[in-house]
Short mmCIF file of C-alpha atoms and ligand atoms in Angstrom, two decimals:
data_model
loop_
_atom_site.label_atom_id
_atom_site.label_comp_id
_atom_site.label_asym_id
_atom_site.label_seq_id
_atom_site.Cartn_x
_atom_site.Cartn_y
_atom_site.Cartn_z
CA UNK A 160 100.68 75.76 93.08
CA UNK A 161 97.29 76.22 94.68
CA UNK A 162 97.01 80.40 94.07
CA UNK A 163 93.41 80.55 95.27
CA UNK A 164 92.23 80.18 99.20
CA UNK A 165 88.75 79.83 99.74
CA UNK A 166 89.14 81.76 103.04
CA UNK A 167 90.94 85.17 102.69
CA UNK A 168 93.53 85.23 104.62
CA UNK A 169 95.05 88.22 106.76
CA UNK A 170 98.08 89.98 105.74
CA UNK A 171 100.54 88.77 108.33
CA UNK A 172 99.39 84.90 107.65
CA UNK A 173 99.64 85.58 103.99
CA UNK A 174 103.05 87.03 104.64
CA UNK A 175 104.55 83.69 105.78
CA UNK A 176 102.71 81.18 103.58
CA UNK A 177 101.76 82.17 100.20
CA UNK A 178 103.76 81.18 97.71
CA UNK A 179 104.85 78.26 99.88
CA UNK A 180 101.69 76.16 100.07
CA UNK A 181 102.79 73.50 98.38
CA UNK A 182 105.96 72.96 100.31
CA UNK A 183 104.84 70.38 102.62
CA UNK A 184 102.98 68.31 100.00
CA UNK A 185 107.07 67.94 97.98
CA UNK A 186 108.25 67.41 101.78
CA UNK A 187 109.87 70.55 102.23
CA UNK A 188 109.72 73.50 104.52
CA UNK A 189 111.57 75.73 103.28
CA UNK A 190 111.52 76.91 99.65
CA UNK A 191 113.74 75.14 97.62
CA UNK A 192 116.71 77.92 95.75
CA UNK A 193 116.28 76.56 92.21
CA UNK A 194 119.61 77.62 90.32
CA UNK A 195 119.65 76.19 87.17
CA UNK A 196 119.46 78.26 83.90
CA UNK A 197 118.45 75.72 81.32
CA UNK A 198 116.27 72.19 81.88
CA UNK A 199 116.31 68.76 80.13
CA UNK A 200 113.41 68.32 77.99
CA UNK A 201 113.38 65.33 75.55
CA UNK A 202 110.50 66.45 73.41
CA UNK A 203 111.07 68.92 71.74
CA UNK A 204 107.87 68.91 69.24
CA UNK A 205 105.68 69.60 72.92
CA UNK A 206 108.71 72.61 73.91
CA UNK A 207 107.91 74.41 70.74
CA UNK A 208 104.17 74.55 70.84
CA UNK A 209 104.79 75.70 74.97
CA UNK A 210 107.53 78.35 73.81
CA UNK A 211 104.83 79.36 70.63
CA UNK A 212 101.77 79.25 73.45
CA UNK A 213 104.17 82.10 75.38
CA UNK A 214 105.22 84.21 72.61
CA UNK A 215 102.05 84.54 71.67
CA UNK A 216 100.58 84.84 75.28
CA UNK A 217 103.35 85.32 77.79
CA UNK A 218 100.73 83.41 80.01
CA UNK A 219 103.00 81.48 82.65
CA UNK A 220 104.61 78.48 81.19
CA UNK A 221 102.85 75.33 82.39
CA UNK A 222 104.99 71.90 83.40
CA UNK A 223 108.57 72.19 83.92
CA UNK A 224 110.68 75.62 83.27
CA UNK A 225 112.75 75.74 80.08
CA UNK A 226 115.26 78.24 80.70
CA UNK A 227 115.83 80.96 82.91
CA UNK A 228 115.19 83.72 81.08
CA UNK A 229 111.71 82.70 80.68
CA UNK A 230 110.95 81.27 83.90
CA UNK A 231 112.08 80.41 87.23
CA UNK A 232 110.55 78.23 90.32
CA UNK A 233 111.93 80.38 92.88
CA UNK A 234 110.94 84.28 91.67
CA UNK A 235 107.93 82.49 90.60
CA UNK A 236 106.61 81.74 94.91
CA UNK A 237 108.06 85.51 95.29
CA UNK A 238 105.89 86.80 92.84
CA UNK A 239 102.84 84.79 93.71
CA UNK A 240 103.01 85.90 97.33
CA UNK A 241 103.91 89.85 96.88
CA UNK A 242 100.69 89.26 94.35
CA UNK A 243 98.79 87.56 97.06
CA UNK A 244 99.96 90.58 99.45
CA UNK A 245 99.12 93.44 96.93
CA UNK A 246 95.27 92.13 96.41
CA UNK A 247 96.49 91.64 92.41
CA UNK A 248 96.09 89.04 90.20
CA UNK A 249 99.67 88.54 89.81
CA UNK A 250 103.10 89.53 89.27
CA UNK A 251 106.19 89.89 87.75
CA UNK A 252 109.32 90.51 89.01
CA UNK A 253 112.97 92.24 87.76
CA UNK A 254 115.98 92.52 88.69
CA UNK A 255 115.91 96.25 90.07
CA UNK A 256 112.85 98.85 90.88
CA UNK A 257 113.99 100.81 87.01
CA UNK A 258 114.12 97.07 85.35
CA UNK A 259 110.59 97.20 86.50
CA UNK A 260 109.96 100.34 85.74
CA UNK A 261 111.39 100.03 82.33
CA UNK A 262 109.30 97.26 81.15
CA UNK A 263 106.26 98.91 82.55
CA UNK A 264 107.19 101.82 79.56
CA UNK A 265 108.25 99.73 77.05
CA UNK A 266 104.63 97.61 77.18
CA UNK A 267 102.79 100.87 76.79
CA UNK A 268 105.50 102.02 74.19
CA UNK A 269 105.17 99.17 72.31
CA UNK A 270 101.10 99.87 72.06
CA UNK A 271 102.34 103.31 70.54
CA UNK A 272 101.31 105.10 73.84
CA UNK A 273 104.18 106.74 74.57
CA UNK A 274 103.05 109.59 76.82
CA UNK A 275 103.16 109.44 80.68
CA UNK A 276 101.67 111.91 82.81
CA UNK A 277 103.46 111.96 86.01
CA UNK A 278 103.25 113.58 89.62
CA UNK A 279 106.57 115.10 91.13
CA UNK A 280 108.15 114.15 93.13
CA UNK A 281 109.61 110.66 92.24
CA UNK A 282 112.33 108.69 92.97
CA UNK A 283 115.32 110.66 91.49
CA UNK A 284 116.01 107.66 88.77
CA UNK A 285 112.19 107.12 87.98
CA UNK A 286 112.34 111.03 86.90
CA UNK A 287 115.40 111.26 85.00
CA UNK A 288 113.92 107.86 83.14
CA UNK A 289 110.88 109.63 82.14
CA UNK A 290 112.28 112.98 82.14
CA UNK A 291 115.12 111.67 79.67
CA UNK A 292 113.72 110.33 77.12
CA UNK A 293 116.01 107.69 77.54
CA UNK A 294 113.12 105.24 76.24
CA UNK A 295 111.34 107.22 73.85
CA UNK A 296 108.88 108.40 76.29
CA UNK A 297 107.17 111.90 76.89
CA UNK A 298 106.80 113.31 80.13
CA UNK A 299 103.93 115.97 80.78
CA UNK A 300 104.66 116.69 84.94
CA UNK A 301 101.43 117.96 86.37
CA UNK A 302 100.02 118.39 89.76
CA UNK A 303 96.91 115.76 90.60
CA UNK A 304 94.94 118.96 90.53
CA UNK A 305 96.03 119.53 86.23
CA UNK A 306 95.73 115.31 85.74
CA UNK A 307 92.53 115.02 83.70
CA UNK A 308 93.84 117.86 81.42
CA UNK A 309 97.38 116.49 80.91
CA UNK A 310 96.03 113.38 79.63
CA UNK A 311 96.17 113.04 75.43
CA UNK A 312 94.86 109.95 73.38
CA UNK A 313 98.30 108.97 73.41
CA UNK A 314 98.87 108.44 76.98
CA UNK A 315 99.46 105.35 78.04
CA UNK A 316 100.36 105.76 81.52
CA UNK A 317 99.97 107.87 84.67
CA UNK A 318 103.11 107.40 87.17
CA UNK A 319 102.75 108.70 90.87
CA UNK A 320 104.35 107.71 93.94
CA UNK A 321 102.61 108.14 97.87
CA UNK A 322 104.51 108.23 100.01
CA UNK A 323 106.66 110.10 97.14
CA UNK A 324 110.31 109.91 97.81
CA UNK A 325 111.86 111.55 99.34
CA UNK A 326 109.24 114.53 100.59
CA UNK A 327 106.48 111.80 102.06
CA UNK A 328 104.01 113.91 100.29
CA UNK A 329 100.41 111.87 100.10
CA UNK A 330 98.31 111.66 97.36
CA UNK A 331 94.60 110.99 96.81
CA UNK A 332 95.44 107.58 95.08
CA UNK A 333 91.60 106.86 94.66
CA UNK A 334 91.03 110.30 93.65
CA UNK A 335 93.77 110.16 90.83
CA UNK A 336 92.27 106.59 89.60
CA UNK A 337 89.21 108.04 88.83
CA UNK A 338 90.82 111.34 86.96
CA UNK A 339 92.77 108.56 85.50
CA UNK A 340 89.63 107.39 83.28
CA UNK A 341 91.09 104.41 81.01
CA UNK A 342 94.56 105.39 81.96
CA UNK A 343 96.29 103.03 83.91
CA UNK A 344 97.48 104.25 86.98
CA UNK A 345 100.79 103.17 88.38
CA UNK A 346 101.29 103.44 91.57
CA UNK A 347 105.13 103.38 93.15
CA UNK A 348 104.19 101.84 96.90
CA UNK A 349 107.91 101.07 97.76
CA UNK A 350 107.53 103.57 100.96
CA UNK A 351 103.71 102.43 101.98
CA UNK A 352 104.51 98.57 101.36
CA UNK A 353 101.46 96.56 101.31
CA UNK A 354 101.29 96.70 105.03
CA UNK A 355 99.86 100.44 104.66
CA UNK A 356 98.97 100.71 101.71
CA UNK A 357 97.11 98.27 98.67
CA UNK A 358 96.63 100.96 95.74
CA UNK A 359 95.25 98.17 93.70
CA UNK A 360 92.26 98.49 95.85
CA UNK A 361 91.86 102.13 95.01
CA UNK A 362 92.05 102.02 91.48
CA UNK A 363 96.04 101.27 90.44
CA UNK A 364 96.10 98.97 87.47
CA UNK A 365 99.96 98.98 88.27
CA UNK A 366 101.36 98.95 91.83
CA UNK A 367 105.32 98.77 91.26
CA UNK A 368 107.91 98.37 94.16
CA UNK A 369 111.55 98.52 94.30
CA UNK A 370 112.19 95.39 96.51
CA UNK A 371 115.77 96.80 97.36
CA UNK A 372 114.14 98.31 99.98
CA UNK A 373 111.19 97.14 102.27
CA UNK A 374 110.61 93.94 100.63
CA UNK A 375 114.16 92.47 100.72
CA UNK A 376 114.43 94.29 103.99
CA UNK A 377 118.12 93.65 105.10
CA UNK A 378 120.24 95.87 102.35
CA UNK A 379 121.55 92.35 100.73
CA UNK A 380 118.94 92.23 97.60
CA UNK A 381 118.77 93.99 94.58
CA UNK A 382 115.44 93.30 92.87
CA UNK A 383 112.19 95.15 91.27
CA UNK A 384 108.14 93.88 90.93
CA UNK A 385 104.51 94.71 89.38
CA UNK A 386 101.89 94.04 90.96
CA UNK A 387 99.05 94.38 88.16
CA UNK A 388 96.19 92.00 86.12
CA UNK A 389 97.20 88.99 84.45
CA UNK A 390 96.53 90.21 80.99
CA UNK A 391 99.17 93.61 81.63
CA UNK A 392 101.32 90.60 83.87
CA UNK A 393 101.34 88.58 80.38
CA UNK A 394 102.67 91.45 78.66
CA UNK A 395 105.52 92.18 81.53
CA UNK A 396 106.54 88.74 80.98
CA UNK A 397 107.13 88.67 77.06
CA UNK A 398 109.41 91.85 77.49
CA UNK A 399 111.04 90.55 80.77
CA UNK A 400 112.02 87.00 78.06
CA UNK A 401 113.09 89.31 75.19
CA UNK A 402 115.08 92.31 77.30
CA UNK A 403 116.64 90.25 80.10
CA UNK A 404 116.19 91.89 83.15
CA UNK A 405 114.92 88.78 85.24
CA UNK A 406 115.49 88.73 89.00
CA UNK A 407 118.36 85.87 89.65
CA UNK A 408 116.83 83.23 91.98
CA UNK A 409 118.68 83.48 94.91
CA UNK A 410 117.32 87.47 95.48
CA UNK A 411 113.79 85.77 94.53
CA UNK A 412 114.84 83.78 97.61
CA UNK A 413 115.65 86.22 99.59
CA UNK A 414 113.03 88.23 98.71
CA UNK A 415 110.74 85.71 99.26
CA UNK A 416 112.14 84.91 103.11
CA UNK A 417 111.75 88.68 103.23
CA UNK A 418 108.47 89.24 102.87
CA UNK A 419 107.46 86.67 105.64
CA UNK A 420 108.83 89.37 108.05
CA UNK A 421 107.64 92.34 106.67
CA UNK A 422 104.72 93.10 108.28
CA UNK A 423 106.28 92.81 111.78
CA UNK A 424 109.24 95.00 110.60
CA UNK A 425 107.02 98.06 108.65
CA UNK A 426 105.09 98.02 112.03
CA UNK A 427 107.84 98.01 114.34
CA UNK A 428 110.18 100.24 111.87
CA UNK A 429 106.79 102.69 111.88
CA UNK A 430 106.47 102.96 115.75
CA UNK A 431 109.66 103.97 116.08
CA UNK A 432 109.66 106.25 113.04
CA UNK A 433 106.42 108.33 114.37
CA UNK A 434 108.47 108.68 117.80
CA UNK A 435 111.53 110.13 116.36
CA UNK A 436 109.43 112.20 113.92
CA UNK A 437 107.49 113.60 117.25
CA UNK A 438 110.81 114.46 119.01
CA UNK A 439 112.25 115.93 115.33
CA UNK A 440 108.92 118.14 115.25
CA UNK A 441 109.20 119.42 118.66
CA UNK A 442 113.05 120.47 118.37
CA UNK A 443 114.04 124.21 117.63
CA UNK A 444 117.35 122.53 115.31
CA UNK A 445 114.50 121.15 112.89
CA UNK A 446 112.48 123.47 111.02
CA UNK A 447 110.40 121.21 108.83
CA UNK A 448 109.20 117.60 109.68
CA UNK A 449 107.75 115.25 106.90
CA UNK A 450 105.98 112.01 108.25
CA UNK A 451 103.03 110.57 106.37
CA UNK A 452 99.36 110.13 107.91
CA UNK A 453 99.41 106.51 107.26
CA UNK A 454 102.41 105.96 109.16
CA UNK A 455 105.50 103.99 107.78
CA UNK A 456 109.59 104.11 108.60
CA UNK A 457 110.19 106.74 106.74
CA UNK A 458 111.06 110.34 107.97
CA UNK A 459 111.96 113.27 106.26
CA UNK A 460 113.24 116.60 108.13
CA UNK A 461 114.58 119.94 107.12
CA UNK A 462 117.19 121.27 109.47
CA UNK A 463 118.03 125.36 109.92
CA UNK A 464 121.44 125.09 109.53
CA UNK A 465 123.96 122.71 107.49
CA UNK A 466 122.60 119.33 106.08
CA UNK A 467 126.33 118.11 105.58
CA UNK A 468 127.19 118.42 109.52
CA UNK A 469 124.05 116.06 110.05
CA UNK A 470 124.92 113.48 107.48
CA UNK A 471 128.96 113.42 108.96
CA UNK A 472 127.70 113.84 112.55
CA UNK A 473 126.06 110.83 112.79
CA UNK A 474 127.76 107.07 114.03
CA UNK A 475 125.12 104.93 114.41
CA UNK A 476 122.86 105.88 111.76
CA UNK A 477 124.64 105.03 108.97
CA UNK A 478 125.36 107.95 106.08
CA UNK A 479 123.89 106.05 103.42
CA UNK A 480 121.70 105.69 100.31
CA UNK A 481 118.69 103.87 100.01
CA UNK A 482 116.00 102.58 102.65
CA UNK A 483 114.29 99.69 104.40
CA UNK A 484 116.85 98.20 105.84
CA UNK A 485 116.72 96.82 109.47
CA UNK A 486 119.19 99.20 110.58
CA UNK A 487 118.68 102.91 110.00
CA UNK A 488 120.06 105.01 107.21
CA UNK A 489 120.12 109.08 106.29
CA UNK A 490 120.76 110.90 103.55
CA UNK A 491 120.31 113.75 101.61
CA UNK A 492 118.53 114.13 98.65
CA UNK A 493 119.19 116.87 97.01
CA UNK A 494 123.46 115.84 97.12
CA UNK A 495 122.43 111.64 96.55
CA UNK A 496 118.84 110.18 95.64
CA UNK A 497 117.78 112.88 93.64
CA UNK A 498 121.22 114.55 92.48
CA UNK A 499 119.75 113.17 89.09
CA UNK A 500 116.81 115.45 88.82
CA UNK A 501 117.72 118.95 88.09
CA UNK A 502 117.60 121.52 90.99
CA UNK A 503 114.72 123.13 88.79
CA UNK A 504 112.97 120.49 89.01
CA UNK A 505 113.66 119.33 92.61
CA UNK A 506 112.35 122.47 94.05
CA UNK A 507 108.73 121.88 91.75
CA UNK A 508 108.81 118.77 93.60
CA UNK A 509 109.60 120.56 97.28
CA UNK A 510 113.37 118.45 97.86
CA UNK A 511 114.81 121.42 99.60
CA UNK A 512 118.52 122.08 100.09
CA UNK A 513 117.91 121.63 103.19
CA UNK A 514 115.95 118.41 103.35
CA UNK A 515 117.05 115.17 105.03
CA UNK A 516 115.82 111.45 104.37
CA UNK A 517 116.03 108.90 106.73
CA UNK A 518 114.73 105.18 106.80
CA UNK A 519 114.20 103.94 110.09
CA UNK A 520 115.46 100.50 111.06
CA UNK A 521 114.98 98.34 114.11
CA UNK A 522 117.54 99.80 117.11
CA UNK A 523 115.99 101.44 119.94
CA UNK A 524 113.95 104.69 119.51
CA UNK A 525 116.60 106.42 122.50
CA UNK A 526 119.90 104.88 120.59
CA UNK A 527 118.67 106.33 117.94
CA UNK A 528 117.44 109.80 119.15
CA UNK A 529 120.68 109.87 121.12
CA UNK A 530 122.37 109.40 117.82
CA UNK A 531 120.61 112.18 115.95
CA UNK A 532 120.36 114.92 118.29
CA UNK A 533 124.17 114.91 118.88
CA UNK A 534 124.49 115.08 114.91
CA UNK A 535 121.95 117.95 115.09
CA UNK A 536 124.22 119.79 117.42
CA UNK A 537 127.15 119.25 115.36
CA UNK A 538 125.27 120.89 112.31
CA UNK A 539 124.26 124.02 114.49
CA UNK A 540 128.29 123.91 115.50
CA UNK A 541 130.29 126.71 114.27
CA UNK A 542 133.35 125.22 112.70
CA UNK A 543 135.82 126.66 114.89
CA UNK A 544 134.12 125.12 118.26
CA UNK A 545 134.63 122.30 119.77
CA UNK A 546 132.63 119.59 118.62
CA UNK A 547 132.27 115.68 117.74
CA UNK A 548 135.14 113.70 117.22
CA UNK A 549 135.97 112.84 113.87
CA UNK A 550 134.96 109.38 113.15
CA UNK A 551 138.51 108.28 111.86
CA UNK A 552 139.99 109.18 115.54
CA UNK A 553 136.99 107.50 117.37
CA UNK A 554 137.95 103.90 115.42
CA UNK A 555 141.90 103.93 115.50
CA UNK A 556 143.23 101.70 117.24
C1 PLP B 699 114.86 102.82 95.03
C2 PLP B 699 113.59 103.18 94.40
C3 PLP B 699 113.30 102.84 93.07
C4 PLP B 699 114.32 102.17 92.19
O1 PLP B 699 114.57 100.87 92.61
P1 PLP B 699 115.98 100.09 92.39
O2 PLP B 699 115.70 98.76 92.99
O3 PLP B 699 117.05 100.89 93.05
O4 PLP B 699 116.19 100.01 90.91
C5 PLP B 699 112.06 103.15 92.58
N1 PLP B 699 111.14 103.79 93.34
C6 PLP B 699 111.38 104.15 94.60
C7 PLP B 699 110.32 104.85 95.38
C8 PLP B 699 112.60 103.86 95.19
O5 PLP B 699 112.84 104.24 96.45
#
């Protein structure tokens, strides 16, 4: 596959071609799903010196794949293009956000550089991974002000997420690069995407995404990916072959056919967002509003009286987990995404009781508002008044 363009190309272009350039040259337009797990191969005196040339490299196998767990055509044109859209060298991808994650801490494990340094908050599963010890990691939580300090000769990573989820707190990301030193810096951009945000060009060795959400796009796709170098790619790949947590081809698909709409969804998803984060900001119900300076579809909101009303008031919005969907979702933290992290710990990392996360999707901005101020009013309802049909009685027949 031709990786290199002579011309750089804009984000939205890049969005619908790379990975995919050499589609018309095979006669194809769109990429071909490439199922199989294993692949004939009659000589097997050339397969072992290509399996020896990846063990001891994990550089991308070259000719045909072998088997599945080593390499697939498919994830392959997703990873080249989110690489293309990150501004890295390349990528590898998994089959979640923590499968990612994971294999980003066992390659600095395995160098005996077990220590991460990390900024709360994070996603409520990236904490309790690090916070766990689940891995043999150990955590020192700082605040980018205490970074320099926390770092020992045996750190071998600095974790921080901006947009963080689920406050939409910001972070200096070039500022924490350089405080960083030889530290690589991973950077979680699942809420920024690459549309807002390229922390590779601000000093992220690592730029990891969950591709669950904005990448995939439509809530159908389960999958995880580093951007990063080749030579930290290289060693992503040997513990991807030897721990198993490859994406399956048809979410590399997916994923893939995701990405070419991305940038028009994160922009329209965002326009819509800052509207409803306006309205939110300007309403007496709400007495916090979170909603990042570089934009995005996220929106986070404390309310003055009971979260719980808000989450069952609502009927479009759907009462759910998780984010980047076309359609929009709320939840609430400190009862879902970050249940995980211990209430301690939540409040170092401002997730309020109160606190409400929603992804914005694609419906119209007064559908939506309509939507959420009548479940504002039903949390601000005292529970003997009148108030908004239960959902069951609204759907019966
Ligand atoms: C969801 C999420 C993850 C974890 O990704 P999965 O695909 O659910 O494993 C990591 N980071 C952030 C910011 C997330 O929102």
């Amino acid at each position: 596959m031709d990786t290199t363009s002579a011309v750089p190309r804009s984000l939205a272009t890049e969005a619908v071609h790379a990975g995919r350039e050499d589609l018309a040259a095979l006669g194809l337009h769109a990429a071909p799903l490439d199922l199989s797990t294993t692949y004939p191969s009659h000589d097997s005196r050339a397969e072992a010196a290509r399996l020896d040339e990846f063990a001891q490299t994990g550089a991308r196998l070259q000719g045909p794949p072998v088997y599945a767990r080593l390499d697939n055509p498919t994830v392959a044109r997703f990873e080249e293009a989110l690489a293309r859209l990150e501004g890295t060298e390349s990528a590898v991808a998994f089959a979640s956000g923590m499968a990612a994650l994971t294999a980003v801490l066992l390659a600095r494990s395995a160098e005996g550089l077990r220590h991460v340094v990390a900024v709360r908050p994070l996603y409520g599963c990236s904490d309790h991974l690090l916070n766990s010890g689940l891995l043999g990691t150990e955590v020192t939580w700082t605040d980018p002000a205490g970074l320099a300090a926390a770092i020992r000769p045996d750190t071998g990573l600095v974790m921080v997420e901006s947009p963080a989820n689920p406050t939409l707190a910001e972070l200096d990301l070039a500022a924490l690069a350089e405080s960083c030193g030889s530290v690589p810096l991973l950077a979680d951009n699942t809420f920024a995407t690459p549309v807002l945000q390229r922390p590779a060009e601000t000093g992220a060795r690592i730029v990891l995404h969950s591709a669950t959400k904005y990448l995939g796009g439509h809530g159908d796709v389960m999958g995880g990916i580093v951007a990063c170098d080749e030579e930290f790619a290289r060693r992503l790949r040997q513990i991807r072959f030897a721990t198993g947590g490859v994406l399956h081809p048809l979410a590399g698909y997916l994923l893939l056919r995701g990405l070419s709409t991305l940038p028009v969804r994160v922009r329209a998803q965002s326009a819509t967002a800052a509207e409803l984060a306006r309205r939110l900001a300007a309403d007496p119900r709400v007495s916090r509003v979170h909603y990042p300076r570089i934009g995005g579809a996220m929106v986070a909101f404390e309310v003055g009286e009971d979260p719980h009303q808000v989450i069952s008031g609502v009927r479009l919005i759907t009462p759910a987990v998780s984010l980047g969907s076309v359609d929009t979702l709320i939840q609430h933290p400190a009862s879902i995404s970050h249940r995980i992290v211990a209430e301690n710990d939540r409040h170092t990392g401002g997730i309020s009781e109160n606190l409400l996360r929603m992804s914005v999707g694609l419906e119209d901005v007064e559908d939506l508002w309509r939507d959420l101020d009548a479940a504002l009013s039903a949390g601000r309802r005292r529970p003997d008044a009148p108030g908004r049909e239960p959902l069951a009685e609204r759907v019966a027949p």
